[in-house]
PDB file of C-alpha atoms in Angstrom:
ATOM      1  CA  MET A 273     -20.701  35.515   6.484  1.00 49.00           C
ATOM      2  CA  THR A 274     -21.213  32.070   5.057  1.00 57.00           C
ATOM      3  CA  SER A 275     -18.137  32.014   2.847  1.00 62.00           C
ATOM      4  CA  PRO A 276     -14.634  33.441   3.202  1.00 59.00           C
ATOM      5  CA  TYR A 277     -15.156  35.033  -0.230  1.00 62.00           C
ATOM      6  CA  GLU A 278     -18.184  37.073   0.813  1.00 63.00           C
ATOM      7  CA  HIS A 279     -17.697  40.459   2.413  1.00 67.00           C
ATOM      8  CA  SER A 280     -19.762  43.237   3.869  1.00 76.00           C
ATOM      9  CA  ASP A 281     -20.578  46.447   1.999  1.00 81.00           C
ATOM     10  CA  ASP A 282     -18.733  48.205   4.826  1.00 80.00           C
ATOM     11  CA  LEU A 283     -15.451  46.326   4.333  1.00 88.00           C
ATOM     12  CA  PRO A 284     -12.811  48.820   3.110  1.00 86.00           C
ATOM     13  CA  VAL A 285     -11.067  46.979   0.283  1.00 88.00           C
ATOM     14  CA  TYR A 286     -10.753  49.342  -2.715  1.00 93.00           C
ATOM     15  CA  VAL A 287      -7.673  51.526  -3.119  1.00 95.00           C
ATOM     16  CA  ILE A 288      -8.306  55.107  -4.184  1.00 95.00           C
ATOM     17  CA  SER A 289      -7.613  54.508  -7.896  1.00 95.00           C
ATOM     18  CA  VAL A 290     -10.155  51.674  -8.047  1.00 96.00           C
ATOM     19  CA  ALA A 291     -12.694  53.625  -5.982  1.00 96.00           C
ATOM     20  CA  ALA A 292     -12.246  56.631  -8.289  1.00 96.00           C
ATOM     21  CA  GLN A 293     -12.844  54.470 -11.342  1.00 96.00           C
ATOM     22  CA  LEU A 294     -15.899  52.758  -9.803  1.00 95.00           C
ATOM     23  CA  SER A 295     -17.416  56.073  -8.760  1.00 95.00           C
ATOM     24  CA  GLY A 296     -16.558  57.886 -11.999  1.00 94.00           C
ATOM     25  CA  MET A 297     -14.451  60.546 -10.247  1.00 96.00           C
ATOM     26  CA  HIS A 298     -10.857  61.666 -10.137  1.00 96.00           C
ATOM     27  CA  PRO A 299      -8.738  60.457  -7.180  1.00 96.00           C
ATOM     28  CA  GLN A 300      -8.115  64.093  -6.180  1.00 97.00           C
ATOM     29  CA  THR A 301     -11.883  64.576  -5.874  1.00 96.00           C
ATOM     30  CA  LEU A 302     -12.068  61.600  -3.523  1.00 96.00           C
ATOM     31  CA  ARG A 303      -9.260  63.084  -1.416  1.00 96.00           C
ATOM     32  CA  ALA A 304     -11.088  66.428  -1.280  1.00 96.00           C
ATOM     33  CA  TYR A 305     -14.344  64.738  -0.261  1.00 96.00           C
ATOM     34  CA  ASP A 306     -12.446  62.894   2.483  1.00 95.00           C
ATOM     35  CA  ARG A 307     -11.006  66.195   3.767  1.00 95.00           C
ATOM     36  CA  LEU A 308     -14.501  67.753   3.737  1.00 93.00           C
ATOM     37  CA  GLY A 309     -15.936  64.780   5.597  1.00 93.00           C
ATOM     38  CA  LEU A 310     -18.348  63.780   2.850  1.00 94.00           C
ATOM     39  CA  VAL A 311     -16.880  60.275   2.741  1.00 94.00           C
ATOM     40  CA  SER A 312     -14.633  58.731   5.382  1.00 92.00           C
ATOM     41  CA  PRO A 313     -12.766  55.760   3.926  1.00 94.00           C
ATOM     42  CA  GLY A 314     -10.934  53.265   6.090  1.00 93.00           C
ATOM     43  CA  ARG A 315      -7.165  53.279   6.259  1.00 92.00           C
ATOM     44  CA  SER A 316      -4.638  50.556   5.599  1.00 90.00           C
ATOM     45  CA  ALA A 317      -1.701  49.868   7.883  1.00 90.00           C
ATOM     46  CA  GLY A 318       0.351  52.250   5.717  1.00 90.00           C
ATOM     47  CA  ARG A 319      -2.370  54.932   6.133  1.00 88.00           C
ATOM     48  CA  GLY A 320      -3.559  54.607   2.522  1.00 91.00           C
ATOM     49  CA  ARG A 321      -7.268  55.129   1.928  1.00 94.00           C
ATOM     50  CA  ARG A 322      -9.410  52.019   1.499  1.00 95.00           C
ATOM     51  CA  TYR A 323     -12.958  52.483   0.233  1.00 96.00           C
ATOM     52  CA  SER A 324     -15.879  50.167   0.856  1.00 94.00           C
ATOM     53  CA  MET A 325     -18.755  49.516  -1.513  1.00 94.00           C
ATOM     54  CA  ARG A 326     -20.896  51.714   0.753  1.00 92.00           C
ATOM     55  CA  ASP A 327     -18.339  54.528   0.302  1.00 95.00           C
ATOM     56  CA  ILE A 328     -18.460  54.115  -3.475  1.00 95.00           C
ATOM     57  CA  LEU A 329     -22.266  54.259  -3.461  1.00 94.00           C
ATOM     58  CA  ALA A 330     -22.047  57.417  -1.336  1.00 94.00           C
ATOM     59  CA  LEU A 331     -19.609  58.923  -3.852  1.00 96.00           C
ATOM     60  CA  ARG A 332     -22.036  58.178  -6.676  1.00 96.00           C
ATOM     61  CA  GLU A 333     -24.841  59.833  -4.692  1.00 95.00           C
ATOM     62  CA  ILE A 334     -22.632  62.873  -4.059  1.00 96.00           C
ATOM     63  CA  GLN A 335     -21.955  63.110  -7.775  1.00 95.00           C
ATOM     64  CA  ARG A 336     -25.672  62.772  -8.609  1.00 96.00           C
ATOM     65  CA  LEU A 337     -26.694  65.435  -6.090  1.00 96.00           C
ATOM     66  CA  SER A 338     -24.009  67.780  -7.341  1.00 95.00           C
ATOM     67  CA  GLN A 339     -24.418  67.321 -11.099  1.00 95.00           C
ATOM     68  CA  GLU A 340     -28.111  66.452 -11.518  1.00 96.00           C
ATOM     69  CA  GLU A 341     -29.679  68.318  -8.599  1.00 96.00           C
ATOM     70  CA  GLY A 342     -27.284  71.257  -8.430  1.00 96.00           C
ATOM     71  CA  VAL A 343     -26.656  70.889  -4.692  1.00 97.00           C
ATOM     72  CA  ASN A 344     -23.415  72.424  -3.398  1.00 96.00           C
ATOM     73  CA  LEU A 345     -20.993  70.451  -1.244  1.00 95.00           C
ATOM     74  CA  SER A 346     -22.140  71.915   2.087  1.00 94.00           C
ATOM     75  CA  GLY A 347     -25.726  71.044   1.141  1.00 96.00           C
ATOM     76  CA  ILE A 348     -24.632  67.537   0.190  1.00 96.00           C
ATOM     77  CA  LYS A 349     -22.884  67.162   3.560  1.00 95.00           C
ATOM     78  CA  LEU A 350     -26.115  68.141   5.350  1.00 96.00           C
ATOM     79  CA  ILE A 351     -28.142  65.714   3.235  1.00 95.00           C
ATOM     80  CA  LEU A 352     -25.718  62.847   3.879  1.00 92.00           C
ATOM     81  CA  ASP A 353     -25.621  63.593   7.618  1.00 93.00           C
ATOM     82  CA  GLN A 354     -29.417  63.568   7.753  1.00 95.00           C
ATOM     83  CA  LEU A 355     -29.550  60.317   5.778  1.00 92.00           C
ATOM     84  CA  ARG A 356     -27.133  58.736   8.280  1.00 90.00           C
ATOM     85  CA  GLU A 357     -29.264  59.977  11.185  1.00 96.00           C
ATOM     86  CA  LEU A 358     -32.387  58.637   9.475  1.00 97.00           C
ATOM     87  CA  GLU A 359     -30.791  55.214   9.014  1.00 94.00           C
ATOM     88  CA  GLN A 360     -29.690  55.198  12.649  1.00 96.00           C
ATOM     89  CA  ALA A 361     -33.233  56.143  13.741  1.00 97.00           C
ATOM     90  CA  ARG A 362     -34.668  53.339  11.594  1.00 97.00           C
ATOM     91  CA  ARG A 363     -32.346  50.798  13.225  1.00 96.00           C
ATOM     92  CA  LEU A 364     -33.370  52.083  16.648  1.00 97.00           C
ATOM     93  CA  ILE A 365     -37.057  51.840  15.720  1.00 97.00           C
ATOM     94  CA  THR A 366     -36.548  48.245  14.587  1.00 96.00           C
ATOM     95  CA  GLU A 367     -34.848  47.406  17.893  1.00 96.00           C
ATOM     96  CA  LEU A 368     -37.615  49.129  19.851  1.00 96.00           C
ATOM     97  CA  HIS A 369     -40.321  47.244  17.926  1.00 96.00           C
ATOM     98  CA  ALA A 370     -38.632  43.962  18.851  1.00 96.00           C
ATOM     99  CA  GLU A 371     -38.378  45.055  22.481  1.00 96.00           C
ATOM    100  CA  VAL A 372     -42.061  46.091  22.560  1.00 96.00           C
ATOM    101  CA  ALA A 373     -43.037  42.715  21.103  1.00 96.00           C
ATOM    102  CA  GLN A 374     -41.043  40.930  23.820  1.00 95.00           C
ATOM    103  CA  LEU A 375     -42.612  43.128  26.516  1.00 95.00           C
ATOM    104  CA  ARG A 376     -46.088  42.332  25.173  1.00 96.00           C
ATOM    105  CA  ILE A 377     -45.354  38.628  25.499  1.00 95.00           C
ATOM    106  CA  GLU A 378     -44.131  39.129  29.051  1.00 94.00           C
ATOM    107  CA  LEU A 379     -47.173  41.281  29.875  1.00 95.00           C
ATOM    108  CA  GLU A 380     -49.536  38.592  28.578  1.00 94.00           C
ATOM    109  CA  SER A 381     -47.749  36.015  30.701  1.00 93.00           C
ATOM    110  CA  THR A 382     -48.006  38.273  33.762  1.00 94.00           C
ATOM    111  CA  ARG A 383     -51.706  38.812  33.108  1.00 94.00           C
ATOM    112  CA  ALA A 384     -52.235  35.042  32.907  1.00 93.00           C
ATOM    113  CA  VAL A 385     -50.510  34.577  36.261  1.00 93.00           C
ATOM    114  CA  ALA A 386     -52.554  37.411  37.799  1.00 92.00           C
ATOM    115  CA  ALA A 387     -55.770  35.860  36.479  1.00 92.00           C
ATOM    116  CA  ARG A 388     -54.810  32.480  37.966  1.00 90.00           C
ATOM    117  CA  LEU A 389     -54.046  34.112  41.325  1.00 89.00           C
ATOM    118  CA  ALA A 390     -57.390  35.917  41.297  1.00 89.00           C
ATOM    119  CA  GLU A 391     -59.174  32.663  40.435  1.00 89.00           C
ATOM    120  CA  LEU A 392     -57.491  30.833  43.306  1.00 85.00           C
ATOM    121  CA  ARG A 393     -58.317  33.638  45.714  1.00 84.00           C
ATOM    122  CA  ARG A 394     -61.991  33.684  44.660  1.00 86.00           C
ATOM    123  CA  SER A 395     -62.342  29.932  44.922  1.00 84.00           C
ATOM    124  CA  GLY A 396     -60.918  29.933  48.430  1.00 74.00           C
ATOM    125  CA  THR A 397     -58.345  27.323  47.506  1.00 60.00           C
ATOM    126  CA  ASP A 398     -55.379  27.068  49.797  1.00 56.00           C
ATOM    127  CA  THR A 399     -52.986  29.344  47.929  1.00 49.00           C
ATOM    128  CA  ARG A 400     -49.915  27.738  49.458  1.00 55.00           C
ATOM    129  CA  SER A 401     -50.625  24.450  47.726  1.00 53.00           C
ATOM    130  CA  GLY A 402     -52.492  25.913  44.732  1.00 51.00           C
ATOM    131  CA  LEU A 403     -49.768  28.164  43.429  1.00 54.00           C
ATOM    132  CA  VAL A 404     -46.642  26.093  43.400  1.00 58.00           C
ATOM    133  CA  PRO A 405     -46.450  22.341  43.651  1.00 55.00           C
ATOM    134  CA  VAL A 406     -44.264  21.469  46.617  1.00 53.00           C
ATOM    135  CA  ARG A 407     -42.543  18.174  47.292  1.00 63.00           C
ATOM    136  CA  SER A 408     -41.520  17.391  50.787  1.00 66.00           C
ATOM    137  CA  ALA A 409     -37.812  17.057  51.187  1.00 67.00           C
ATOM    138  CA  ARG A 410     -35.378  16.798  54.016  1.00 70.00           C
ATOM    139  CA  VAL A 411     -32.500  19.173  54.211  1.00 68.00           C
ATOM    140  CA  ALA A 412     -29.432  18.779  56.385  1.00 68.00           C
ATOM    141  CA  VAL A 413     -27.350  21.830  57.219  1.00 72.00           C
ATOM    142  CA  TRP A 414     -23.824  21.100  58.315  1.00 73.00           C
ATOM    143  CA  GLU A 415     -22.215  23.614  60.623  1.00 74.00           C
ATOM    144  CA  PRO A 416     -19.249  23.239  62.957  1.00 75.00           C
ATOM    145  CA  ILE A 417     -20.079  23.474  66.634  1.00 77.00           C
ATOM    146  CA  THR A 418     -18.160  26.233  68.323  1.00 73.00           C
ATOM    147  CA  GLY A 419     -15.548  25.096  70.753  1.00 64.00           C
ATOM    148  CA  GLN A 420     -14.646  21.924  68.826  1.00 57.00           C
ATOM    149  CA  PRO A 421     -11.503  21.502  66.760  1.00 58.00           C
ATOM    150  CA  ARG A 422     -11.780  22.571  63.174  1.00 57.00           C
ATOM    151  CA  GLY A 423     -13.019  19.983  60.713  1.00 54.00           C
ATOM    152  CA  THR A 424     -15.333  18.241  63.147  1.00 53.00           C
ATOM    153  CA  GLY A 425     -18.938  19.105  63.493  1.00 51.00           C
ATOM    154  CA  GLN A 426     -22.435  17.818  63.652  1.00 51.00           C
ATOM    155  CA  SER A 427     -25.546  18.348  61.666  1.00 50.00           C
ATOM    156  CA  ARG A 428     -28.169  20.505  63.367  1.00 49.00           C
ATOM    157  CA  GLY A 429     -30.461  17.528  63.640  1.00 50.00           C
ATOM    158  CA  ASP A 430     -27.939  15.818  65.927  1.00 49.00           C
ATOM    159  CA  ILE A 431     -27.673  18.709  68.389  1.00 47.00           C
ATOM    160  CA  ASP A 432     -29.664  18.299  71.573  1.00 46.00           C
ATOM    161  CA  GLY A 433     -31.465  21.434  72.457  1.00 43.00           C
TER     162      GLY A 433
END
């Protein structure tokens, strides 16, 4: 959200009387549809129903299917459930497409590395120096010598063998 005045279509903000008016239905019809599971509004702290814009659009679709298409309520419930499943499948497909695209990029990178390795192997180049540039560096490991008091110790380079 870019502004505190914007809200999601899923935000439950409309009380039942407003939702009934916006959907062109009686509040009792909305209560019945809630009981049947056709629409599941959010609830306020006092347990009152709060409808989102998505709920209101669903109510309008229920009314259209019932009045214009002649579909009964159990048929409408099946249709709405299948529409929800379809939307969920579409979101999953979108996620999978993005994942496949990322995997293709990684595969291309892996192929480029494999081609470089094969080229180095064919050319007989010393693979230890041809694969990864290495800088010489000195490393000191500090370990206490057993038998000495704690807190004193020598580096390995100082120990006579």
